[in-house]
Amino acid sequence: MIRLKFFIITTALLGLFTNVQAQSSDDKARSGSVYSNLGAGLPLDYVSSGAEGSGVPGVSYQEPYTSGYSNPAHWGNSNVTTASGGVSLQNYNATDNSSESINTVVTPNQLNLQIPLLRNRLGVSAGMNPVTRSNFRTFTNGTHYLGSGAEQDTLYSSIQNSGNGGINALELGVGFRLTDNIFLGYAGSLLFSSVENNLSAFFSDDDYQQVEYTQRTSGKGFGNRFGAHVRIPRLFGERDRLNLGGTFNLPANIDASRVQESNTGSDVITIEDRGDSELGSGNIRLPMTVSSGLTYEASPYVAFSTEGLYQPWSDFEYSFDREQEQLMDDRYKIGFGIRYFPFLFDSEQILSKLKYRLGVSYDTGHLKIEDQKIETLMFSLGLGFLSPNSNSSVDISFQYGIRGTTAENLVKENIWGMKLSLNLAELMFNRPRLQ
Amino acid sequence: MENARLSAWKGLTILSLLVLPVLLSSCEDPGSVGSSFTQNDGEVSIDTVQVEGIESEQLNSYSGQLPFLSPGRFDDPLFGEVEIISLLRPSIASATSEDEMEEDANMKLRLFVNNDLTYGDSTASATYDLFELDQTWRGGEWKLSDEPTIMENAQVGSFSVDEEDSIDVTLEGDWVDEYREFFNSEETDKDSLYRAQFPGLAVVPSNAAKLSPIDMDSSRVIIENEEDTLEYTFRDGANSLTRENEADVPGDTRTVHNTLEEVLSFEMDLTEENIGSLDVSRVELVFYEDNETLSNTISEVSGPAQRTPYDAASLFLAEPGDLPSAVDPGDPLGDEAEYRESDHSFRFNITEIVKQNMVDGIPEDQQFYLRLQSNDGTLRSSLFHTEDAPEGKKPILIVTSVKNENSSN
């Protein structure tokens, strides 16, 4: 009966988010940060489900019964098969020096499956993870003067520029235990780039037809990342532990192509290549990523983490728009987080059955426009809800952050977000496959 | 313990139900925020493209069974000495009709003149003689330059047109008797015989004052019997035009007549390379009238003379071998262009034809033709500037499009 209630409630939650996701297919709920228009989109970090809400990706600690895909080394220390997936809902309140806009976007997060081949010694992982994301919608208004003298007429135009898509990684990896407290891991991925930019121009005069065209950028490449995790138990006491972790992503090249499809009303004309244009074949080179940090577990109940990330986006290559390459700058990110797991006390209090996470992060961003870094300060709070009769959980986190600046007529965004991750470690997942 | 976890799950559900609507309730209100660094993805561009290679094409069009007959003579300082002789054939009673034209019946033509369309001095008195024709003819086959054979010794009537809009013309002579025979005939094929054998009338101007457009839909044949009066329409009509001593027009202009004596022909490269973008919102073809020359020359005429006004022009795409039927009536490209008085221009919206041809271009064996107004039996003439005209008067394409880095230029 309890399993049935768990199933019903989980289904209701997924249904609720699916409903939200369905709304996202409408143009009215598809746009996110205006900064995601540039380059390959905004970079997303590999964040473990167990780290949601703690302000750090989680490369330096592994939470039992949750998919820890931020660090491949963690896959060598799992004892049950786990699966996870999730969605994000984010609301952007953007302002510049003269106007304000509100955008909402719902996007799927990672999808991950981890299988221990040798319990706590060797494990493999498969997953689909977003690497960059582009979701934006902006309007540009224009005034045009037709003719001259007494015959001069005024034409008003509005251009809607929208885009969605990004780079995703289909990843396979392995992690293993080198010594009792040292774990190493590797993941190779097939990177897919699929970005669609739409332009629609509207005019104040009915004699002027609406103009629509779409640019599609697609391509694929390969990615490689390595991870290491070192545990130092009993550092200051009998039950504490220090965790050191780090990952390294090699630069990745995506062999891509861009076409433009113009809708003439009666036909769709596709341009695949053209001289000096932005169409045709090109290369997207993602920079390497170095991520590392440490987590001090004062006890099984309380842990403190600090992790940092470095991406030299000045090495970014984007042959479809060389000017946008110049907007990229090296990115640094640092985060601090606390997790508190009162459920381990076996208390009967409802609030003691949850996992709590709290964190803050500062991100210099990968953009530098008009000599202004597009920085992000993000606060987050996470709650983990355990299944009544298994180790599965739903982890939900809330974020509030500030990105950008209104200096130089740039955009400052107030971001409200909510992420939902479903972590399954039961039913068919509750037994180790090979012993 | 499990009950407490289940309660926590219920709490999660309630929390989600509360928080999600709050986030969603903020809705979307996307604005111009961020457009300062996204505008390079596409900009509205308004460009002009020259139209070149404009020539005159002289056609001999059909001039029968049109809404107007425009008999008259006028010496236009620019477009020459124009004379139109109109051909008329009244209707007769059908074989099944009980109408009869009595032997001593009076026969009249009631002609309605549209003075707004007069070509010449509308206040002058134009005089006309009606003669019997010495040939059979069919309006549907008569061409503007065809010359009628007139029996000048067989005058049937005469009339003059001043400023009135209706004239009754009494007909008399042998021609009326011949007409009465056909009218009263009881032969079942009388209509065919009438068209094949009865020559009708020629309306011949006897002075050079003006061309008076006769509205063929309104005009009637009146037969006044002793007891009753019969009204009939006209069975057929046609115009026959001669034009002499035309003045040399300015070198940067071409003459255009609605009678198709001259139409403009030209080629346009409507490919994306020439237009500048695949993503067009509107393409307008603009021709300018040489209003200065038109005004100066008509003012040379003594008296309040005018040329028949026009307010539209049509554009066609056709193979030369299909002329003149391809432009009369033809299948115009879109709506006709209305005359814009303020800058003396005609503006054709050719957006659709550009969109349809911007990939493959216009077929080589086709060209564009511009016709003034419609060939309706009136005589309307104009001068259009060519590519040799000064800036601001040259024919151009005004292309409103969205361009980006991938546009052709």
GROMACS .gro file of C-alpha atoms in nm, chain A residues 2 5-6 9-10 13 16 28 31 34-35 37 89 91 96 99-104 137-140 144 146 151 157 159 161 199 201 203 207-209 211 213 215 260 262 264 269 271 274 277-279 346 348 350 353-354 385-390 394 398 409 411 418, chain B residues 1-13 15-17 19-20 23-24 26-44 46 272-273 278-282 340 342-343 349 351-352 355-356 358-359 400 402-408:
model
  130
    2ILE     CA    1   0.279   0.237   0.087
    5LYS     CA    2   0.108   0.570  -0.247
    6PHE     CA    3   0.474   0.642  -0.332
    9ILE     CA    4   0.262   1.072  -0.551
   10THR     CA    5   0.567   1.035  -0.774
   13LEU     CA    6   0.477   1.511  -0.935
   16LEU     CA    7   0.281   1.828  -1.276
   28LYS     CA    8   0.512   3.175  -2.437
   31SER     CA    9   1.277   3.172  -2.329
   34VAL     CA   10   1.913   3.665  -2.309
   35TYR     CA   11   2.285   3.592  -2.270
   37ASN     CA   12   2.197   3.395  -2.747
   89LEU     CA   13   1.198   2.563  -1.425
   91ASN     CA   14   1.217   3.251  -1.436
   96ASP     CA   15   1.845   4.708  -1.900
   99SER     CA   16   1.309   4.830  -2.032
  100GLU     CA   17   1.218   4.513  -1.852
  101SER     CA   18   1.117   4.165  -1.961
  102ILE     CA   19   1.009   3.844  -1.795
  103ASN     CA   20   1.098   3.507  -1.941
  104THR     CA   21   1.028   3.157  -1.822
  137ARG     CA   22   1.356   3.555  -2.706
  138THR     CA   23   1.417   3.924  -2.769
  139PHE     CA   24   1.247   4.199  -2.963
  140THR     CA   25   1.407   4.478  -3.161
  144HIS     CA   26   1.195   5.345  -4.096
  146LEU     CA   27   0.995   5.576  -4.667
  151GLU     CA   28   0.556   6.190  -4.945
  157SER     CA   29   0.901   4.717  -3.748
  159ILE     CA   30   1.189   4.176  -3.499
  161ASN     CA   31   1.464   3.683  -3.231
  199LEU     CA   32   1.365   3.535  -3.670
  201ALA     CA   33   0.982   4.045  -3.851
  203PHE     CA   34   0.548   4.558  -3.970
  207ASP     CA   35   0.105   4.594  -4.706
  208TYR     CA   36   0.430   4.462  -4.563
  209GLN     CA   37   0.444   4.089  -4.520
  211VAL     CA   38   0.930   3.775  -4.269
  213TYR     CA   39   1.357   3.247  -4.134
  215GLN     CA   40   1.894   2.906  -3.883
  260GLN     CA   41   1.918   2.889  -4.319
  262SER     CA   42   1.363   3.109  -4.542
  264THR     CA   43   0.862   3.269  -4.854
  269ILE     CA   44   1.418   2.794  -4.939
  271ILE     CA   45   2.063   2.788  -4.805
  274ARG     CA   46   2.737   3.077  -4.926
  277SER     CA   47   2.846   3.394  -4.481
  278GLU     CA   48   2.790   3.227  -4.147
  279LEU     CA   49   2.640   2.926  -4.323
  346ASP     CA   50   1.584   0.772   1.264
  348GLU     CA   51   0.982   1.017   1.362
  350ILE     CA   52   0.847   1.474   0.956
  353LYS     CA   53   1.294   1.274   0.735
  354LEU     CA   54   1.438   1.516   0.483
  385PHE     CA   55   1.251   1.355   0.012
  386LEU     CA   56   1.318   0.991   0.073
  387SER     CA   57   1.092   0.719  -0.050
  388PRO     CA   58   0.885   0.571   0.235
  389ASN     CA   59   1.021   0.224   0.188
  390SER     CA   60   1.336   0.245  -0.018
  394VAL     CA   61   1.315   1.317  -0.496
  398PHE     CA   62   1.530   2.638  -0.527
  409ASN     CA   63   2.321   4.904  -2.151
  411VAL     CA   64   2.119   4.320  -1.903
  418MET     CA   65   1.335   2.531  -0.923
  436MET     CA   66   0.928   0.564   1.016
  437GLU     CA   67   0.771   0.487   0.676
  438ASN     CA   68   0.462   0.689   0.770
  439ALA     CA   69   0.679   0.989   0.848
  440ARG     CA   70   0.855   0.957   0.509
  441LEU     CA   71   0.518   0.932   0.336
  442SER     CA   72   0.404   1.247   0.514
  443ALA     CA   73   0.718   1.417   0.392
  444TRP     CA   74   0.630   1.313   0.037
  445LYS     CA   75   0.282   1.457   0.075
  446GLY     CA   76   0.448   1.775   0.194
  447LEU     CA   77   0.667   1.778  -0.118
  448THR     CA   78   0.360   1.746  -0.339
  450LEU     CA   79   0.502   2.242  -0.179
  451SER     CA   80   0.533   2.182  -0.551
  452LEU     CA   81   0.169   2.266  -0.608
  454VAL     CA   82   0.554   2.696  -0.573
  455LEU     CA   83   0.506   2.602  -0.938
  458LEU     CA   84   0.675   3.071  -1.075
  459LEU     CA   85   0.445   3.021  -1.370
  461SER     CA   86   0.488   3.549  -1.360
  462CYS     CA   87   0.416   3.451  -1.723
  463GLU     CA   88   0.618   3.574  -2.014
  464ASP     CA   89   0.664   3.932  -2.107
  465PRO     CA   90   0.959   3.927  -2.342
  466GLY     CA   91   1.065   4.272  -2.447
  467SER     CA   92   1.349   4.452  -2.613
  468VAL     CA   93   1.584   4.373  -2.325
  469GLY     CA   94   1.905   4.231  -2.467
  470SER     CA   95   1.836   4.343  -2.821
  471SER     CA   96   2.144   4.566  -2.809
  472PHE     CA   97   2.368   4.264  -2.848
  473THR     CA   98   2.139   4.040  -3.051
  474GLN     CA   99   2.039   4.277  -3.330
  475ASN     CA  100   2.307   4.153  -3.568
  476ASP     CA  101   2.096   3.845  -3.627
  477GLY     CA  102   1.875   4.039  -3.865
  478GLU     CA  103   1.794   4.397  -3.954
  479VAL     CA  104   1.522   4.556  -4.160
  481ILE     CA  105   1.507   4.925  -4.734
  707GLU     CA  106   1.810   3.693  -5.465
  708GLU     CA  107   2.148   3.819  -5.590
  713LEU     CA  108   1.563   3.599  -4.969
  714ASP     CA  109   1.364   3.738  -4.683
  715VAL     CA  110   1.160   4.012  -4.844
  716SER     CA  111   0.864   4.181  -4.685
  717ARG     CA  112   0.762   4.401  -4.974
  775ARG     CA  113  -0.018   5.868  -5.702
  777SER     CA  114   0.156   6.369  -5.528
  778ASP     CA  115   0.470   6.238  -5.698
  784ASN     CA  116   0.335   4.556  -5.537
  786THR     CA  117   0.625   4.095  -5.361
  787GLU     CA  118   0.461   3.770  -5.457
  790LYS     CA  119   0.910   3.544  -5.393
  791GLN     CA  120   0.803   3.298  -5.659
  793MET     CA  121   1.388   3.456  -5.660
  794VAL     CA  122   1.548   3.114  -5.683
  835THR     CA  123   1.203   4.604  -4.790
  837VAL     CA  124   1.542   4.150  -4.348
  838LYS     CA  125   1.913   4.103  -4.395
  839ASN     CA  126   2.178   3.928  -4.198
  840GLU     CA  127   2.534   3.814  -4.252
  841ASN     CA  128   2.408   3.547  -4.487
  842SER     CA  129   2.223   3.778  -4.722
  843SER     CA  130   2.361   3.797  -5.071
   0.00000   0.00000   0.00000
